[in-house]
Short mmCIF file of C-alpha atoms in Angstrom, two decimals:
data_model
loop_
_atom_site.label_atom_id
_atom_site.label_comp_id
_atom_site.label_asym_id
_atom_site.label_seq_id
_atom_site.Cartn_x
_atom_site.Cartn_y
_atom_site.Cartn_z
CA UNK N 1 4.98 8.55 -7.59
CA UNK N 2 1.37 9.43 -8.30
CA UNK N 3 -0.81 11.46 -5.96
CA UNK N 4 -2.35 8.14 -4.88
CA UNK N 5 0.79 7.06 -3.08
CA UNK N 6 1.49 10.15 -1.07
CA UNK N 7 3.12 9.74 2.31
CA UNK N 8 -0.22 9.31 4.10
CA UNK N 9 -1.28 6.52 1.77
CA UNK N 10 2.10 4.81 2.03
CA UNK N 11 1.79 4.90 5.82
CA UNK N 12 -1.67 3.36 5.63
CA UNK N 13 -0.43 0.65 3.27
CA UNK N 14 2.44 -0.16 5.63
CA UNK N 15 0.11 -0.39 8.62
CA UNK N 16 -2.32 -2.65 6.76
CA UNK N 17 0.35 -4.91 5.27
CA UNK N 18 2.45 -5.26 8.42
CA UNK N 19 -0.33 -5.32 11.04
CA UNK N 20 0.35 -8.99 11.77
CA UNK N 21 3.83 -8.19 13.07
CA UNK N 22 4.29 -9.42 16.61
CA UNK N 23 7.13 -6.97 17.29
CA UNK N 24 5.83 -4.12 19.42
CA UNK N 25 8.83 -1.97 18.48
CA UNK N 26 8.06 -2.31 14.77
CA UNK N 27 4.38 -1.51 15.30
CA UNK N 28 5.30 1.52 17.43
CA UNK N 29 7.63 2.76 14.67
CA UNK N 30 4.92 2.29 12.05
CA UNK N 31 2.43 4.22 14.18
CA UNK N 32 4.98 6.98 14.84
CA UNK N 33 5.70 7.33 11.12
CA UNK N 34 1.96 7.36 10.41
CA UNK N 35 1.42 10.20 12.89
CA UNK N 36 4.28 12.14 11.29
CA UNK N 37 2.55 11.73 7.93
CA UNK N 38 -0.55 13.38 9.41
CA UNK N 39 -2.73 10.38 10.20
CA UNK N 40 -5.02 10.56 13.23
CA UNK N 41 -5.38 7.78 15.78
CA UNK N 42 -8.65 6.70 14.19
CA UNK N 43 -7.04 6.57 10.73
CA UNK N 44 -4.18 4.50 12.13
CA UNK N 45 -6.62 2.08 13.76
CA UNK N 46 -8.56 1.80 10.51
CA UNK N 47 -5.39 1.07 8.53
CA UNK N 48 -4.34 -1.57 11.06
CA UNK N 49 -7.73 -3.15 10.36
CA UNK N 50 -7.10 -3.10 6.61
CA UNK N 51 -9.34 -0.18 5.71
CA UNK N 52 -9.42 3.61 5.37
CA UNK N 53 -11.99 6.36 5.71
CA UNK N 54 -11.01 7.55 2.22
CA UNK N 55 -12.68 5.45 -0.49
CA UNK N 56 -9.75 5.29 -2.92
CA UNK N 57 -7.25 4.60 -0.16
CA UNK N 58 -9.49 1.83 1.13
CA UNK N 59 -9.54 0.30 -2.36
CA UNK N 60 -5.74 0.60 -2.54
CA UNK N 61 -5.39 -1.13 0.83
CA UNK N 62 -7.75 -3.93 -0.20
CA UNK N 63 -5.79 -4.51 -3.39
CA UNK N 64 -2.44 -4.43 -1.54
CA UNK N 65 -3.67 -6.91 1.06
CA UNK N 66 -4.96 -9.22 -1.68
CA UNK N 67 -1.58 -8.97 -3.42
CA UNK N 68 0.15 -9.83 -0.14
CA UNK N 69 -2.05 -12.91 0.22
CA UNK N 70 -1.05 -14.05 -3.24
CA UNK N 71 -4.32 -15.79 -4.12
CA UNK N 72 -4.81 -15.07 -7.85
CA UNK N 73 -8.62 -15.03 -7.63
CA UNK N 74 -8.60 -12.55 -4.73
CA UNK N 75 -6.04 -10.34 -6.48
CA UNK N 76 -8.12 -10.35 -9.68
CA UNK N 77 -11.32 -9.56 -7.76
CA UNK N 78 -9.66 -6.71 -5.84
CA UNK N 79 -8.18 -5.35 -9.08
CA UNK N 80 -11.55 -5.48 -10.87
CA UNK N 81 -13.28 -3.75 -7.95
CA UNK N 82 -10.63 -1.03 -7.87
CA UNK N 83 -10.98 -0.43 -11.60
CA UNK N 84 -14.77 -0.25 -11.32
CA UNK N 85 -14.31 2.45 -8.69
CA UNK N 86 -12.07 4.50 -10.98
CA UNK N 87 -8.53 3.39 -10.25
CA UNK N 88 -6.34 2.96 -13.32
CA UNK N 89 -4.26 -0.05 -14.21
CA UNK N 90 -1.17 2.13 -13.89
CA UNK N 91 -2.12 3.10 -10.33
CA UNK N 92 -2.76 -0.54 -9.43
CA UNK N 93 0.60 -1.55 -10.88
CA UNK N 94 2.22 1.14 -8.73
CA UNK N 95 0.39 -0.15 -5.65
CA UNK N 96 1.59 -3.68 -6.45
CA UNK N 97 5.19 -2.44 -6.72
CA UNK N 98 4.87 -0.48 -3.47
CA UNK N 99 3.37 -3.54 -1.76
CA UNK N 100 6.34 -5.65 -2.84
CA UNK N 101 8.76 -2.94 -1.70
CA UNK N 102 7.12 -2.69 1.74
CA UNK N 103 7.14 -6.45 2.23
CA UNK N 104 10.77 -6.83 1.08
CA UNK N 105 11.89 -3.99 3.37
CA UNK N 106 10.11 -5.74 6.24
CA UNK N 107 11.84 -9.04 5.43
CA UNK N 108 8.71 -10.85 4.31
#
């Protein structure tokens, strides 16, 4: 796992990808795990809104959310934006794999 997908980033990805969950228990568990990874309340709220205060993490979240949506044009646009901002294709592939893993684990 690259530095990009450290525990904090994984927590933010999970919050952003699963923020539409109607299960309060699941959301509480996600928030608890996020706090254990060192995220503040403001960072958790930002991730639930699909963003981050860290530029590269925000790009990762945008790409992951586009991948979740499955619209090829949005995925391509998010990928191109991420690469313009310095993210490598390898990092984006890792984010795509992590996105799939998170969604599968959540039963989506």
